[in-house]
Short mmCIF file of C-alpha atoms in Angstrom, two decimals:
data_model
loop_
_atom_site.label_atom_id
_atom_site.label_comp_id
_atom_site.label_asym_id
_atom_site.label_seq_id
_atom_site.Cartn_x
_atom_site.Cartn_y
_atom_site.Cartn_z
CA MET A 1 9.68 -5.52 -13.47
CA LYS A 2 7.50 -4.11 -16.32
CA ARG A 3 5.27 -0.91 -16.78
CA ILE A 4 1.81 -1.47 -15.82
CA ILE A 5 -1.01 0.35 -17.36
CA LYS A 6 -3.70 1.11 -14.79
CA SER A 7 -7.21 1.29 -15.76
CA ASP A 8 -8.65 4.64 -15.52
CA ILE A 9 -12.20 3.02 -14.75
CA ILE A 10 -11.99 3.20 -10.72
CA PRO A 11 -13.75 0.19 -9.02
CA GLU A 12 -17.16 0.94 -7.94
CA THR A 13 -16.18 -0.21 -4.30
CA LEU A 14 -13.53 2.48 -4.12
CA GLN A 15 -15.48 4.93 -5.87
CA ASN A 16 -17.85 4.78 -2.94
CA ALA A 17 -15.14 4.32 0.09
CA PRO A 18 -14.88 7.01 2.73
CA VAL A 19 -11.21 8.79 2.96
CA PRO A 20 -9.78 7.15 6.05
CA THR A 21 -9.09 9.74 8.88
CA ASN A 22 -6.86 7.44 10.53
CA VAL A 23 -5.31 4.00 10.18
CA LYS A 24 -8.04 2.17 11.76
CA GLN A 25 -10.40 3.32 9.18
CA VAL A 26 -8.84 1.68 6.46
CA ASP A 27 -11.05 -1.30 5.83
CA LYS A 28 -9.68 -4.23 4.23
CA ASP A 29 -13.08 -5.22 3.16
CA ILE A 30 -12.99 -2.04 0.85
CA TYR A 31 -9.26 -2.33 -0.72
CA ARG A 32 -9.73 -6.14 -0.97
CA ALA A 33 -13.28 -5.92 -2.55
CA ASP A 34 -13.67 -8.36 -5.44
CA ASP A 35 -14.07 -5.77 -8.00
CA VAL A 36 -10.91 -4.47 -6.74
CA CYS A 37 -9.11 -7.30 -6.86
CA LYS A 38 -10.32 -8.54 -10.26
CA GLN A 39 -9.15 -4.84 -11.94
CA LEU A 40 -5.90 -5.11 -10.72
CA LEU A 41 -4.93 -8.47 -11.46
CA GLU A 42 -6.32 -7.87 -15.06
CA ASP A 43 -4.22 -4.67 -15.31
CA GLN A 44 -1.30 -6.83 -14.14
CA HIS A 45 -1.78 -9.59 -16.43
CA TYR A 46 -1.99 -11.70 -13.26
CA GLN A 47 1.45 -10.96 -12.26
CA CYS A 48 3.22 -9.41 -9.18
CA ALA A 49 3.67 -5.62 -9.50
CA TYR A 50 7.38 -6.30 -8.42
CA CYS A 51 8.96 -9.37 -9.31
CA GLU A 52 6.81 -10.39 -12.33
CA CYS A 53 5.61 -13.83 -10.96
CA ARG A 54 2.29 -15.50 -11.96
CA ILE A 55 -0.32 -14.66 -9.05
CA THR A 56 -3.75 -15.05 -8.17
CA LYS A 57 -6.00 -13.90 -5.90
CA GLU A 58 -5.57 -16.63 -3.48
CA TYR A 59 -2.52 -16.45 -1.12
CA ASN A 60 -1.49 -13.09 -2.47
CA ASP A 61 -2.38 -9.50 -1.12
CA VAL A 62 -3.70 -6.01 -2.43
CA GLU A 63 -0.50 -4.27 -1.65
CA HIS A 64 -0.40 -0.52 -0.65
CA TYR A 65 2.37 1.44 -2.69
CA ARG A 66 2.46 3.81 0.35
CA PRO A 67 1.93 2.01 3.48
CA LYS A 68 -1.51 2.33 5.04
CA SER A 69 0.19 2.17 8.46
CA ILE A 70 1.91 5.89 7.32
CA TYR A 71 -0.50 7.21 4.54
CA TYR A 72 -3.78 5.84 6.19
CA TRP A 73 -5.80 8.62 3.94
CA LEU A 74 -4.40 6.76 0.66
CA GLY A 75 -5.93 3.06 2.19
CA HIS A 76 -8.64 3.00 -0.29
CA ASN A 77 -7.04 5.09 -2.91
CA TRP A 78 -7.17 3.49 -6.51
CA LYS A 79 -3.82 4.78 -7.29
CA ASN A 80 -1.99 3.67 -4.15
CA LEU A 81 -3.01 0.04 -4.70
CA LEU A 82 -1.22 -2.92 -6.42
CA TYR A 83 -1.24 -6.42 -6.45
CA ALA A 84 1.77 -8.51 -5.16
CA CYS A 85 3.10 -12.01 -4.17
CA ASP A 86 2.83 -12.73 -0.47
CA PHE A 87 6.90 -12.87 -0.82
CA CYS A 88 7.18 -9.18 -2.08
CA ASN A 89 4.42 -7.76 0.20
CA ARG A 90 4.69 -9.23 3.49
CA THR A 91 8.44 -10.78 3.31
CA CYS A 92 10.23 -7.95 1.62
CA LYS A 93 8.44 -4.46 1.93
CA ASN A 94 5.64 -4.77 4.38
CA ASP A 95 5.68 -1.50 5.83
CA LEU A 96 9.03 -0.03 4.51
CA PHE A 97 8.62 3.09 2.21
CA PRO A 98 12.12 4.36 2.19
CA LEU A 99 12.90 8.30 0.70
CA LYS A 100 15.93 9.60 -0.76
CA ASP A 101 15.03 12.63 2.17
CA GLU A 102 13.53 11.23 5.52
CA SER A 103 12.70 14.75 6.07
CA LYS A 104 10.51 15.17 3.27
CA ARG A 105 8.32 12.24 4.25
CA VAL A 106 4.40 13.67 4.38
CA THR A 107 2.57 11.82 7.43
CA VAL A 108 -0.77 13.81 6.94
CA PRO A 109 -2.71 14.70 3.61
CA GLY A 110 -0.68 16.85 1.79
CA ASN A 111 1.55 17.44 -1.25
CA LEU A 112 3.20 13.80 -2.33
CA GLU A 113 5.37 15.25 -4.88
CA GLU A 114 7.75 16.55 -2.35
CA GLU A 115 8.95 13.08 -1.57
CA GLU A 116 11.42 11.06 -3.69
CA PRO A 117 10.58 7.21 -3.20
CA LEU A 118 13.13 4.98 -3.47
CA ILE A 119 10.88 1.86 -4.48
CA LEU A 120 9.61 2.13 -8.10
CA ASN A 121 5.79 2.50 -8.64
CA PRO A 122 5.64 0.48 -12.26
CA THR A 123 2.11 2.11 -12.61
CA SER A 124 3.37 5.64 -12.64
CA GLU A 125 7.12 5.25 -13.69
CA ASP A 126 8.73 3.21 -16.47
CA PRO A 127 11.09 0.63 -15.11
CA THR A 128 13.24 1.18 -18.15
CA ALA A 129 14.65 4.43 -17.01
CA HIS A 130 15.78 2.96 -13.64
CA ILE A 131 16.54 -0.89 -14.38
CA ARG A 132 18.58 -2.59 -16.97
CA TYR A 133 19.39 -6.42 -17.40
CA ASN A 134 22.46 -8.26 -18.01
CA ARG A 135 21.11 -11.79 -19.66
CA HIS A 136 18.69 -12.33 -16.88
CA MET A 137 19.77 -10.77 -13.87
CA LEU A 138 18.54 -7.13 -12.96
CA ILE A 139 21.00 -3.99 -12.86
CA GLY A 140 20.01 -0.93 -11.07
CA ILE A 141 21.08 2.07 -13.09
CA THR A 142 19.31 4.58 -10.49
CA ASP A 143 19.20 4.82 -6.83
CA GLN A 144 15.29 4.04 -7.25
CA GLY A 145 16.46 0.88 -9.51
CA ARG A 146 18.99 -0.47 -7.00
CA THR A 147 16.75 -0.13 -4.00
CA THR A 148 14.16 -1.87 -5.66
CA ILE A 149 16.04 -4.85 -6.59
CA ASP A 150 17.66 -5.01 -3.25
CA LEU A 151 14.43 -4.70 -1.34
CA PHE A 152 12.34 -7.27 -2.99
CA LYS A 153 15.38 -9.39 -3.37
CA LEU A 154 15.29 -9.54 -7.21
CA ASN A 155 18.54 -11.09 -7.86
CA GLN A 156 18.47 -13.44 -4.80
CA ARG A 157 15.73 -15.78 -4.94
CA PRO A 158 16.22 -19.00 -6.75
CA VAL A 159 12.67 -19.52 -8.12
CA LEU A 160 12.64 -16.35 -9.93
CA ILE A 161 16.41 -16.42 -11.42
CA HIS A 162 15.60 -19.89 -12.56
CA ASP A 163 12.45 -18.81 -14.26
CA ARG A 164 13.89 -15.60 -15.90
CA GLU A 165 16.74 -17.70 -17.22
CA GLN A 166 14.74 -20.18 -18.73
CA LEU A 167 12.40 -17.48 -20.60
CA PHE A 168 15.64 -15.75 -21.85
CA GLU A 169 17.12 -18.83 -23.18
CA LEU A 170 13.81 -19.80 -24.84
CA TYR A 171 13.75 -16.47 -26.37
CA HIS A 172 17.35 -16.10 -27.75
CA ARG A 173 16.98 -19.72 -29.11
CA GLU A 174 13.89 -18.75 -31.17
CA LEU A 175 15.54 -15.54 -32.25
CA SER A 176 18.72 -17.56 -33.19
CA THR A 177 16.58 -19.98 -35.37
CA LEU A 178 14.30 -17.37 -36.93
CA LYS A 179 17.88 -15.65 -37.98
CA ASN A 180 19.26 -19.15 -39.40
CA VAL A 181 15.77 -19.68 -40.94
CA ARG A 182 15.57 -16.38 -42.83
CA LYS A 183 19.08 -16.43 -44.15
CA LEU A 184 17.95 -19.98 -45.63
CA LEU A 185 15.00 -18.45 -47.22
CA GLU A 186 17.38 -15.93 -49.19
CA SER A 187 18.64 -19.01 -51.07
CA PRO A 188 17.10 -18.65 -54.93
CA ASP A 189 17.66 -22.43 -55.34
CA LEU A 190 15.07 -23.60 -52.27
CA PRO A 191 12.79 -26.29 -53.59
CA PRO A 192 9.34 -24.97 -52.88
CA GLU A 193 8.65 -27.94 -50.69
CA SER A 194 11.59 -27.08 -48.46
CA ARG A 195 10.59 -23.09 -48.75
CA ALA A 196 7.17 -23.82 -47.50
CA ILE A 197 8.70 -25.74 -44.21
CA LEU A 198 11.11 -23.23 -43.40
CA VAL A 199 8.27 -20.23 -43.97
CA GLU A 200 6.14 -22.54 -41.48
CA ILE A 201 9.34 -22.68 -38.77
CA SER A 202 9.87 -18.80 -39.30
CA ASN A 203 6.46 -17.97 -38.56
CA LEU A 204 6.15 -20.39 -35.82
CA SER A 205 9.68 -18.69 -34.31
CA SER A 206 8.01 -15.42 -34.89
CA ALA A 207 4.67 -16.19 -33.04
CA SER A 208 6.94 -17.83 -30.20
CA ILE A 209 8.79 -14.74 -29.94
CA GLU A 210 5.98 -12.36 -29.85
CA GLN A 211 4.63 -14.30 -27.33
CA TYR A 212 7.74 -14.40 -24.65
CA LYS A 213 7.62 -10.36 -25.29
CA SER A 214 4.01 -10.29 -24.22
CA LYS A 215 2.94 -8.56 -21.24
CA ASP A 216 0.91 -12.02 -20.35
CA THR A 217 4.24 -13.53 -20.15
CA PRO A 218 5.70 -13.51 -16.43
CA TYR A 219 9.19 -11.76 -16.71
CA SER A 220 8.75 -10.33 -19.95
CA GLY A 221 10.13 -7.06 -18.77
CA MET A 222 13.24 -8.33 -19.20
CA LEU A 223 13.25 -9.08 -22.88
CA VAL A 224 12.17 -5.15 -23.55
CA ASN A 225 14.77 -3.83 -21.51
CA GLN A 226 18.20 -5.95 -22.52
#
């Protein structure tokens, strides 16, 4: 999971949307409008907000962080919307929204700051404060981190584990290459031709490392959180 910087510019459809007074007034044609989907996907670099897998508009969901079935008045609220893969949204989370203290749940418009959610919201919280990594596996270091990992099965889904492991290995292979090349470049006796080749290899490795760590790369949250 990685931090998501959400656009301050609210999509026009949501700017003009009414605030629902009950769950039946939550309109999917509003929160799933084209301009909403487009902005969410761009803000999230076309990755699921929870598991970081690559997503597109098709076959994935606009997800309500606080479920619309409970928090109906947030059904058209920009800050409450994320883009999530079908598995995270429908199979794992659905209408679940666990709190540290259920007695503090807000079920009518009120002060949401009284709640203490156990699911991380990567648009308002830094996941690195709650989740660490052992190689490509996630470790929760807070109740929120552990609940998020367990709820979304982030350490149980074979495709996620495989893809994270592959990125981890590629990243560390490039780090090793860069370290070795830079050590060779320290030699004062290198022929100019050899030095030029090593400099090129060094530049390519550095570029690969930066690409692996880029927010555009799925699972790169792992690499800035070792």
